[in-house]
mmCIF file of C-alpha atoms in Angstrom:
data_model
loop_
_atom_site.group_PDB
_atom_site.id
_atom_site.type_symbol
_atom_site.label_atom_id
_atom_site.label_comp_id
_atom_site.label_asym_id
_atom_site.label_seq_id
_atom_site.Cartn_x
_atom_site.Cartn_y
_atom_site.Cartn_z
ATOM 1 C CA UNK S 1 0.000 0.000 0.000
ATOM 2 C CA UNK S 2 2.398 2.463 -1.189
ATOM 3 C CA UNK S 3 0.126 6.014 -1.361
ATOM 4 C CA UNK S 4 -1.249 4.777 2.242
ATOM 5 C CA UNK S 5 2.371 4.293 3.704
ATOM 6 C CA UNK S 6 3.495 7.427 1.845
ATOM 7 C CA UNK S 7 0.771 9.497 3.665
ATOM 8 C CA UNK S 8 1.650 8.604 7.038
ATOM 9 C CA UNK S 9 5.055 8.479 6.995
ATOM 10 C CA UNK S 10 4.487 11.965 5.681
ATOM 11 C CA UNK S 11 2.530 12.945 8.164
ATOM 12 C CA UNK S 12 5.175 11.533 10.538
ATOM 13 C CA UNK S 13 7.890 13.336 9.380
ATOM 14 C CA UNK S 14 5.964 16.847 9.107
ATOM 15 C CA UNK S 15 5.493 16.322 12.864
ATOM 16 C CA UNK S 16 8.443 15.525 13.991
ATOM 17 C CA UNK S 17 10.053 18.883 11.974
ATOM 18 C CA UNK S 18 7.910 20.618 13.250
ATOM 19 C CA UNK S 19 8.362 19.432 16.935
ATOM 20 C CA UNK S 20 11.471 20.545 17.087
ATOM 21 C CA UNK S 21 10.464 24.012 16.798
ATOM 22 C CA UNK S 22 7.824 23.850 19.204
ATOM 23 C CA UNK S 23 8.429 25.294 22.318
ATOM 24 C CA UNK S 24 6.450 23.110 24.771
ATOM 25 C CA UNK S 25 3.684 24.193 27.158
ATOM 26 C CA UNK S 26 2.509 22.005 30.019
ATOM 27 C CA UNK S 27 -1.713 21.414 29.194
ATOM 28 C CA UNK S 28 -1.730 23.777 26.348
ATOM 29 C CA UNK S 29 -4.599 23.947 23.550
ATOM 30 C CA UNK S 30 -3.097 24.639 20.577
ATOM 31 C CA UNK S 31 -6.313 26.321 19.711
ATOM 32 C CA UNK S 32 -7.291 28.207 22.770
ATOM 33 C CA UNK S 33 -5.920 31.782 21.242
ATOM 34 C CA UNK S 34 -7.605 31.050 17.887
ATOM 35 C CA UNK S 35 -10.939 30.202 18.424
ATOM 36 C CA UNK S 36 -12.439 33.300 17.390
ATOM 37 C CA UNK S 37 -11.747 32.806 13.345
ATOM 38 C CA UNK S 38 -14.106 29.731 13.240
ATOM 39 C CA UNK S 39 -17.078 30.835 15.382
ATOM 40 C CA UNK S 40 -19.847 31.157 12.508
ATOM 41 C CA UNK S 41 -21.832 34.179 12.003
ATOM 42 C CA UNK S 42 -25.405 34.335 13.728
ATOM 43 C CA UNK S 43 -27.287 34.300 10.345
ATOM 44 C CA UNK S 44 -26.348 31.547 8.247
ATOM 45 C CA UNK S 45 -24.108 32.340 4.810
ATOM 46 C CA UNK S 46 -25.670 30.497 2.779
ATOM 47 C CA UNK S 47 -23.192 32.054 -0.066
ATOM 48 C CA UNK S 48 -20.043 30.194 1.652
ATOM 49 C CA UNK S 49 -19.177 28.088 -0.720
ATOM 50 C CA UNK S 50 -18.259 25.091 1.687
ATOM 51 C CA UNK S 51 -21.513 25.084 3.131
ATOM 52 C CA UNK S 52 -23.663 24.920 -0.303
ATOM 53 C CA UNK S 53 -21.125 22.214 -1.437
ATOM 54 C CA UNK S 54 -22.529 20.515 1.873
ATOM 55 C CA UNK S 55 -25.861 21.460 1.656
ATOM 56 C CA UNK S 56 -25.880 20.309 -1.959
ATOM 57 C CA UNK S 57 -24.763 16.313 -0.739
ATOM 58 C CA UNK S 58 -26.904 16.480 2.256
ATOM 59 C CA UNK S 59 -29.972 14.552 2.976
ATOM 60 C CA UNK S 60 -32.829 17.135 3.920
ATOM 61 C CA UNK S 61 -32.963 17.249 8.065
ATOM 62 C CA UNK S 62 -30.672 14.214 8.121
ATOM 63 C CA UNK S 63 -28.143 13.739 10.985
ATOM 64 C CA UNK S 64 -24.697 15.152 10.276
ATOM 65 C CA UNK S 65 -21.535 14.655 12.233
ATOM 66 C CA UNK S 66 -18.821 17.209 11.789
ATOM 67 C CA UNK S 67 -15.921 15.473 12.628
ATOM 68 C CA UNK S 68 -12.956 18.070 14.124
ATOM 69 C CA UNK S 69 -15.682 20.766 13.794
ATOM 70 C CA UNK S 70 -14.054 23.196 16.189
ATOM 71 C CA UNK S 71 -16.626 25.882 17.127
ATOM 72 C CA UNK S 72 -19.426 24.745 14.955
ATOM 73 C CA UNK S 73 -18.157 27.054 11.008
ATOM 74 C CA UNK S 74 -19.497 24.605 8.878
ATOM 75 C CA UNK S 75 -21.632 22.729 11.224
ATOM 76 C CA UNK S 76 -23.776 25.271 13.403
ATOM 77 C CA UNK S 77 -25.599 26.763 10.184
ATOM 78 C CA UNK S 78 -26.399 23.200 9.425
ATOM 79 C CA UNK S 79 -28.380 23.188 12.812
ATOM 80 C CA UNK S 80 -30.137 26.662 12.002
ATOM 81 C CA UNK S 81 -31.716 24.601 8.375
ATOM 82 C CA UNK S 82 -32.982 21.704 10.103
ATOM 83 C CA UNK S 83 -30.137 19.114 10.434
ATOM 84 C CA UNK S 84 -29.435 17.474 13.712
ATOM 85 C CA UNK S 85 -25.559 18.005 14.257
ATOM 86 C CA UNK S 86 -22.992 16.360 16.623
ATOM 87 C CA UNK S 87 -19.804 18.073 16.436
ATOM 88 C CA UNK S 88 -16.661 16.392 17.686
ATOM 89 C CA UNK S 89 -13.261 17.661 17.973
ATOM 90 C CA UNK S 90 -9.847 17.326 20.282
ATOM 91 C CA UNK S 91 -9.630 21.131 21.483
ATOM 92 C CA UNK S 92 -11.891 21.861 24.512
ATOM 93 C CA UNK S 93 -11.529 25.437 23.550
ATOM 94 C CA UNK S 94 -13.257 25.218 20.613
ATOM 95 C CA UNK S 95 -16.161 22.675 21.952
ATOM 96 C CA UNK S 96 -16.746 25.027 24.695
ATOM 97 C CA UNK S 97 -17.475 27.681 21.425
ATOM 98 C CA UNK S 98 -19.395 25.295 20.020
ATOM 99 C CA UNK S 99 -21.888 25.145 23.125
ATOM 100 C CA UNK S 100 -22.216 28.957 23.729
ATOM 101 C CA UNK S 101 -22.957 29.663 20.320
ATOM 102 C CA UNK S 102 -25.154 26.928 19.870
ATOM 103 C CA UNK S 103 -26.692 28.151 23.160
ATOM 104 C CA UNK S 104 -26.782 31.509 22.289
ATOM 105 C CA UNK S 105 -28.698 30.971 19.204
ATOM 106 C CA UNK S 106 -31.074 28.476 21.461
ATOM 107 C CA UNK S 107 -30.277 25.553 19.238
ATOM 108 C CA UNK S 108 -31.683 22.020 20.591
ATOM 109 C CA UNK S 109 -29.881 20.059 17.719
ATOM 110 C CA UNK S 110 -26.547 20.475 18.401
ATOM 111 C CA UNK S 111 -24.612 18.170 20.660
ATOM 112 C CA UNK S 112 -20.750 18.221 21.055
ATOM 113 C CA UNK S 113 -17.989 15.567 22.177
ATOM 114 C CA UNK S 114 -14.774 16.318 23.128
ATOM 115 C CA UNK S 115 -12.609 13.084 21.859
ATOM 116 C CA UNK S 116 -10.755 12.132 18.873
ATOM 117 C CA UNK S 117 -12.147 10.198 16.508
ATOM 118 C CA UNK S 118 -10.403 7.146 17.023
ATOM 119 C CA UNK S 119 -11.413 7.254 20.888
ATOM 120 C CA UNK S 120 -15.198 8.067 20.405
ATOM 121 C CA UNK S 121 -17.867 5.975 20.764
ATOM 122 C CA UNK S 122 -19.274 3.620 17.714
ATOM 123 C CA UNK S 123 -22.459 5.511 16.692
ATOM 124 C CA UNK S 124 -23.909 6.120 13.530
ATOM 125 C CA UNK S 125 -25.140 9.201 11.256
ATOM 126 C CA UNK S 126 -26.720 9.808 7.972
ATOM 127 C CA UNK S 127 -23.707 11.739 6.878
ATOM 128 C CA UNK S 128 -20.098 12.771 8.287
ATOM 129 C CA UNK S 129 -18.490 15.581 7.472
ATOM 130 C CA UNK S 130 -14.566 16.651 7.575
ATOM 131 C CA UNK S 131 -13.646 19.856 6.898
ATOM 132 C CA UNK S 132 -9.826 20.989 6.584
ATOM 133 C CA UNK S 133 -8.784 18.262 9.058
ATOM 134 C CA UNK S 134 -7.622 15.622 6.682
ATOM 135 C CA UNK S 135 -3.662 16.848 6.018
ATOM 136 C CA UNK S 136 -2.536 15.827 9.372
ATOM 137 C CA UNK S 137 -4.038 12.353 10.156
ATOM 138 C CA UNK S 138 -1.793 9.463 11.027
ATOM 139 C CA UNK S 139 -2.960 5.892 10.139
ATOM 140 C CA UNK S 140 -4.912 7.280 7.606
ATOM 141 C CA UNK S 141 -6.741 3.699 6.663
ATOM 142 C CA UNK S 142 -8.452 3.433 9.686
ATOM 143 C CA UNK S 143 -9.659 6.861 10.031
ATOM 144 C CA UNK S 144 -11.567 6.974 6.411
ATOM 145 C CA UNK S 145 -12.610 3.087 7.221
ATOM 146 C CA UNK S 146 -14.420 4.142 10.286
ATOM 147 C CA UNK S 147 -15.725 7.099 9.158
ATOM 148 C CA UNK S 148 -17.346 4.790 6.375
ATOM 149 C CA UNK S 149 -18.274 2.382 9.011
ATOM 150 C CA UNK S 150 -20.023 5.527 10.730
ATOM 151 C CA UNK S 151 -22.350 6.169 8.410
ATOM 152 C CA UNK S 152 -25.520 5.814 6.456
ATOM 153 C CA UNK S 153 -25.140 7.708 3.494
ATOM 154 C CA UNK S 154 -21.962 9.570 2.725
ATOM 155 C CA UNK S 155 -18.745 10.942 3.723
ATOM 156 C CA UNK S 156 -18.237 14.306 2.786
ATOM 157 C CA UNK S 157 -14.713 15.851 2.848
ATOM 158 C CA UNK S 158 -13.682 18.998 1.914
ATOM 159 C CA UNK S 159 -9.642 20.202 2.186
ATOM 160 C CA UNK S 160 -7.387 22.148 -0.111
ATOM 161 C CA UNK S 161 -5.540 20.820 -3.037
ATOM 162 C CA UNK S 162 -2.449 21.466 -0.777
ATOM 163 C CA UNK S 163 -1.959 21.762 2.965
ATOM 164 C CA UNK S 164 -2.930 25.197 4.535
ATOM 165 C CA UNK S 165 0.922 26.226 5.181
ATOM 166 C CA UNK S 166 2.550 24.873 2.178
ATOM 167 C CA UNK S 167 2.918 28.490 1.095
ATOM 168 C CA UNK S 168 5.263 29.064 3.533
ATOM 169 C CA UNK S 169 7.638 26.037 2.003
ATOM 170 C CA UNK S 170 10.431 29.039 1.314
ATOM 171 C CA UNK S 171 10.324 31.021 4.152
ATOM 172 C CA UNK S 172 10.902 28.433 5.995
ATOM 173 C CA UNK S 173 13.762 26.903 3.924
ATOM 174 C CA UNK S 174 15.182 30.555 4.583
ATOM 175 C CA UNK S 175 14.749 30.765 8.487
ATOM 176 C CA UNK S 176 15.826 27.273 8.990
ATOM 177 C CA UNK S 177 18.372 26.277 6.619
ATOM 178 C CA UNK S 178 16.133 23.002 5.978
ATOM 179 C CA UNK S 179 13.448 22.022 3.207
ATOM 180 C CA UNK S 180 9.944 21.679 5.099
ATOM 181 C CA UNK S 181 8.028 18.622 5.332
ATOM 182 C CA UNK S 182 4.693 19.843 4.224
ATOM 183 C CA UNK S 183 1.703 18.052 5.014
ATOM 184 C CA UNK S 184 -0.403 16.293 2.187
ATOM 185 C CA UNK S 185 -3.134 17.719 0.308
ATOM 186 C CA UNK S 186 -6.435 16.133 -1.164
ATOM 187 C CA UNK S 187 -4.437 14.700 -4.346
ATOM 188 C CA UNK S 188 -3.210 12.273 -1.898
ATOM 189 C CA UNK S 189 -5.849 12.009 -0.557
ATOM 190 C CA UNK S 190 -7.300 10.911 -3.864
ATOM 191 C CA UNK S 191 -4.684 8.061 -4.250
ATOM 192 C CA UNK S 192 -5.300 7.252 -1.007
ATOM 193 C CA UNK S 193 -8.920 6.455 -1.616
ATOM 194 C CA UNK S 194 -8.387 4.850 -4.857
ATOM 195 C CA UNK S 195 -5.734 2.266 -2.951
ATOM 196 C CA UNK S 196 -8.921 1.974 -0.493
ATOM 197 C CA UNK S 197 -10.881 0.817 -3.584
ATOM 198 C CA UNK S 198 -13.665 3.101 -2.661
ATOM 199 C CA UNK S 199 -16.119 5.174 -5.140
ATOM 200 C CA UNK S 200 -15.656 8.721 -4.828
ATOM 201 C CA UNK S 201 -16.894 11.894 -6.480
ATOM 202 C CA UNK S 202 -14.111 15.113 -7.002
ATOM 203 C CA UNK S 203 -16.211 18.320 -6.807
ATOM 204 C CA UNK S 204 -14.060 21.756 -7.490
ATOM 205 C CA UNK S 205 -15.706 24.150 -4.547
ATOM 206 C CA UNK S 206 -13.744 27.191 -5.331
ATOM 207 C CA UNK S 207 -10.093 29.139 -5.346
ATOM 208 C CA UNK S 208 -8.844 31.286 -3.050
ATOM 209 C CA UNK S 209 -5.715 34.027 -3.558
ATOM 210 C CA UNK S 210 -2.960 33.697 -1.017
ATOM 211 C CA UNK S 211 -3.212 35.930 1.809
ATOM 212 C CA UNK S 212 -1.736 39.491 1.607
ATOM 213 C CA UNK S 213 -1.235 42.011 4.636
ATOM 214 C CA UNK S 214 -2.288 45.455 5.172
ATOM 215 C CA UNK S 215 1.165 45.724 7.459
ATOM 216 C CA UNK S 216 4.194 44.221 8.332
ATOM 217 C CA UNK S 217 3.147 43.690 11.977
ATOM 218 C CA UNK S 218 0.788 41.731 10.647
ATOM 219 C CA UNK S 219 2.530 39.422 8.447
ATOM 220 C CA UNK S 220 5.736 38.960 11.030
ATOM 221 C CA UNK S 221 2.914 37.861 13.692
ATOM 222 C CA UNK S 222 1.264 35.845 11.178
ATOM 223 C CA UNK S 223 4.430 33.355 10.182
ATOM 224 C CA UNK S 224 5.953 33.177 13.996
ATOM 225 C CA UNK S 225 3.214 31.563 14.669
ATOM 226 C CA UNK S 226 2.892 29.237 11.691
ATOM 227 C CA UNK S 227 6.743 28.160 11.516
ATOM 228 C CA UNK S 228 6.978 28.086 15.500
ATOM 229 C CA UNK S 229 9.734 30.927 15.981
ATOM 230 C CA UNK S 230 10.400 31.965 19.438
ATOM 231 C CA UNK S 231 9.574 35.650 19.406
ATOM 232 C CA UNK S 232 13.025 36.877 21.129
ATOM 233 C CA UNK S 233 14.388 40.114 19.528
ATOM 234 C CA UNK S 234 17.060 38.272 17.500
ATOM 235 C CA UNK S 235 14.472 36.065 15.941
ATOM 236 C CA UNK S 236 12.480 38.447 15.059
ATOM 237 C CA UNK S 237 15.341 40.844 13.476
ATOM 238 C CA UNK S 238 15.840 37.714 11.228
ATOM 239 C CA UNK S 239 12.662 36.544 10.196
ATOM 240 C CA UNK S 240 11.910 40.532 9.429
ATOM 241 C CA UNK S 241 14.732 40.417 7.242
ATOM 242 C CA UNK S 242 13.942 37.339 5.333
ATOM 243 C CA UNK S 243 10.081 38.647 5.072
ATOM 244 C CA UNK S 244 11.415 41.938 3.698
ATOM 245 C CA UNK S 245 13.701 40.743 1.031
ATOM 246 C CA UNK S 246 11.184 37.656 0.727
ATOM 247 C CA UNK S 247 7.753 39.576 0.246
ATOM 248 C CA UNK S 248 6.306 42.020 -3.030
ATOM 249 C CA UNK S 249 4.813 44.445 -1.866
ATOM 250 C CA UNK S 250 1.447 45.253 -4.535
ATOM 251 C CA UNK S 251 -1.067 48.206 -3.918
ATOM 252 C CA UNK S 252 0.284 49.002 -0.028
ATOM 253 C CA UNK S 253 -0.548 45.059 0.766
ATOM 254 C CA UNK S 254 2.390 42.971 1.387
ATOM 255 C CA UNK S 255 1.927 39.487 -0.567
ATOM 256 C CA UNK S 256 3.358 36.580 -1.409
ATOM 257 C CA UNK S 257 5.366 36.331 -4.664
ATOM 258 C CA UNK S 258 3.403 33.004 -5.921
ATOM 259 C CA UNK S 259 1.748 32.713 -8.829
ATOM 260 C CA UNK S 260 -1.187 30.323 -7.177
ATOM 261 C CA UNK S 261 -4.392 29.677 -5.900
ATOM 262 C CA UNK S 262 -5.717 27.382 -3.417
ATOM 263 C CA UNK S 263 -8.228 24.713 -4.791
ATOM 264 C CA UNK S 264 -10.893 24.057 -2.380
ATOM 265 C CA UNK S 265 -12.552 20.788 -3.115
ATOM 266 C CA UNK S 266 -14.691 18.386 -2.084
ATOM 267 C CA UNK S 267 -14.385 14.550 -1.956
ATOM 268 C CA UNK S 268 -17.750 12.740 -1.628
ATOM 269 C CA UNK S 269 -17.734 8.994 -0.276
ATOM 270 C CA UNK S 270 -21.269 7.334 -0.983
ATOM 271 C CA UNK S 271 -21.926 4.263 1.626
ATOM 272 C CA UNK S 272 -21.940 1.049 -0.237
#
C-alpha cells in the first residue's frame, strides 16, 4: 500500500520537523488563542461556498456529524436549516465555542464531544463531514474506514488541493536552513482512496488568492506563529529580514510572490 504508507510516513515526518520548533507548554490547547476565526456568524451564509457544497450532498434534516468541527463554522448553520448536528473535535476550547454559540442561538440540535475520533464511541449518522482536518491524520486507513463504518449515506470531505501552510515552504527553507516537510493535500488524498478501492466523487468548490497584509506587523505575527519561531528580539530581526527581502509588496498590501491559488474541493464517499 504504497500512497497509504506514503501518507503517514508523511505525516510523521511533518510532525516531527515541526516538533522541534515547538516550544512546549505544560496542558496547552493549541487552539485556545484562535478560536475566534471559526465561530460562525449568527445568520447563516448560505453564499459560503463550503456550506452549499454541503448542503448540496446532504440529505434534507438528516443527521450530520462534523468530525474536528471546532466551534461549529461549517456545522452550526447546518443546525439553524434543520439538520441534527454532533460536532466532535480534540480542542476543549473550541467545543466550549461550540456550546455557547449553539446556546446563544437556542439551538436544541446540536450536541458536542470532546474526543478524537479514534477514541469516540461507535455511533452512527446519515452523513459525516470533515472539513480541513484531513492533512494531518496518522494511520490514515483506519480513520476513512471508520468514518465509512459511521455512516448511512456519505462521507463528505472537503480540504485544499495542498496543505494550509505549504505556502510558507520558502520562508521556511530561509529561516531554517532546511526544506519543510509539508503536510499532504487532497491529491493524496485521492490516491489514497483509490488504494482503499472506494467510489468517490471530485467536486471543485472554489479558489482562493494567497493571503496578503495590510502591514508588516501583521505578516511577522502571522508566520511566527505558523513556523513556531520563538519571538526573542534576534528572531524576530531575522525573520523581518527574510520577510522583507522575501515579500512584493502590490497596492500598499504585502503578498506573497506566488503565482497560485488554493483549490478548495470536495471529496464525496457514498456508503456502499
Amino acid at each position: 500500500m504504497p500512497f497509504i504508507k506514503n501518507w503517514d510516513q508523511l505525516v510523521i515526518d511533518h510532525h516531527e520537523q515541526s516538533e522541534n520548533k515547538i516550544i512546549k507548554k505544560e496542558q496547552d490547547d493549541f487552539w485556545e488563542d484562535k478560536v475566534e476565526g471559526f465561530i460562525p456568524p449568527e445568520l447563516p451564509d448560505y453564499n459560503d461556498p463550503s456550506l452549499s457544497f454541503l448542503l448540496s450532498n446532504l440529505l434534507p434534516q438528516s443527521s450530520v456529524l462534523d468530525l474536528g468541527g471546532g466551534a461549529g463554522r461549517l456545522s452550526i448553520p447546518l443546525a439553524q436549516n434543520n439538520y441534527s448536528v454532533t460536532i466532535i473535535d480534540s480542542s476543549k476550547a473550541m467545543i466550549r465555542a461550540a456550546d455557547k454559540h449553539a446556546n446563544h442561538l437556542k439551538l436544541n440540535n446540536v450536541k458536542t464531544f470532546h474526543s478524537t475520533w479514534e477514541e469516540y464511541k461507535n455511533e452512527n449518522f446519515d452523513h459525516i463531514i470533515c472539513a480541513h482536518v484531513m492533512y494531518g491524520i496518522f494511520n490514515i486507513k483506519n480513520f476513512i474506514l471508520k468514518m465509512l463504518s459511521s455512516v448511512n449515506s456519505n462521507v463528505i470531505i472537503i480540504m485544499y488541493d495542498h496543505s494550509p501552510q505549504s505556502h510558507l515552504t520558502d520562508i521556511w527553507k530561509l529561516y531554517y536552513s532546511e526544506k519543510r516537510i509539508n503536510l499532504p493535500g487532497i491529491t493524496e488524498l485521492e490516491n489514497v482512496i483509490t488504494e482503499l478501492n472506494l467510489k468517490y466523487k471530485l467536486y471543485d468548490i472554489d479558489e482562493y488568492n494567497l493571503p496578503v497584509f495590510d502591514d508588516f506587523d501583521s505578516l511577522l505575527n502571522s508566520v511566527i506563529s505558523q513556523i513556531f519561531i520563538t519571538p526573542d528580539k534576534e528572531n524576530i530581526e531575522k525573520l523581518s529580514n527574510i520577510l522583507k527581502n522575501y515579500m512584493t509588496i502590490d497596492k500598499d498590501q504585502f503578498a506573497f510572490p506566488l503565482n497560485l491559488k488554493r483549490k478548495l474541493k470536495g471529496i464525496v464517499i457514498d456508503k456502499v
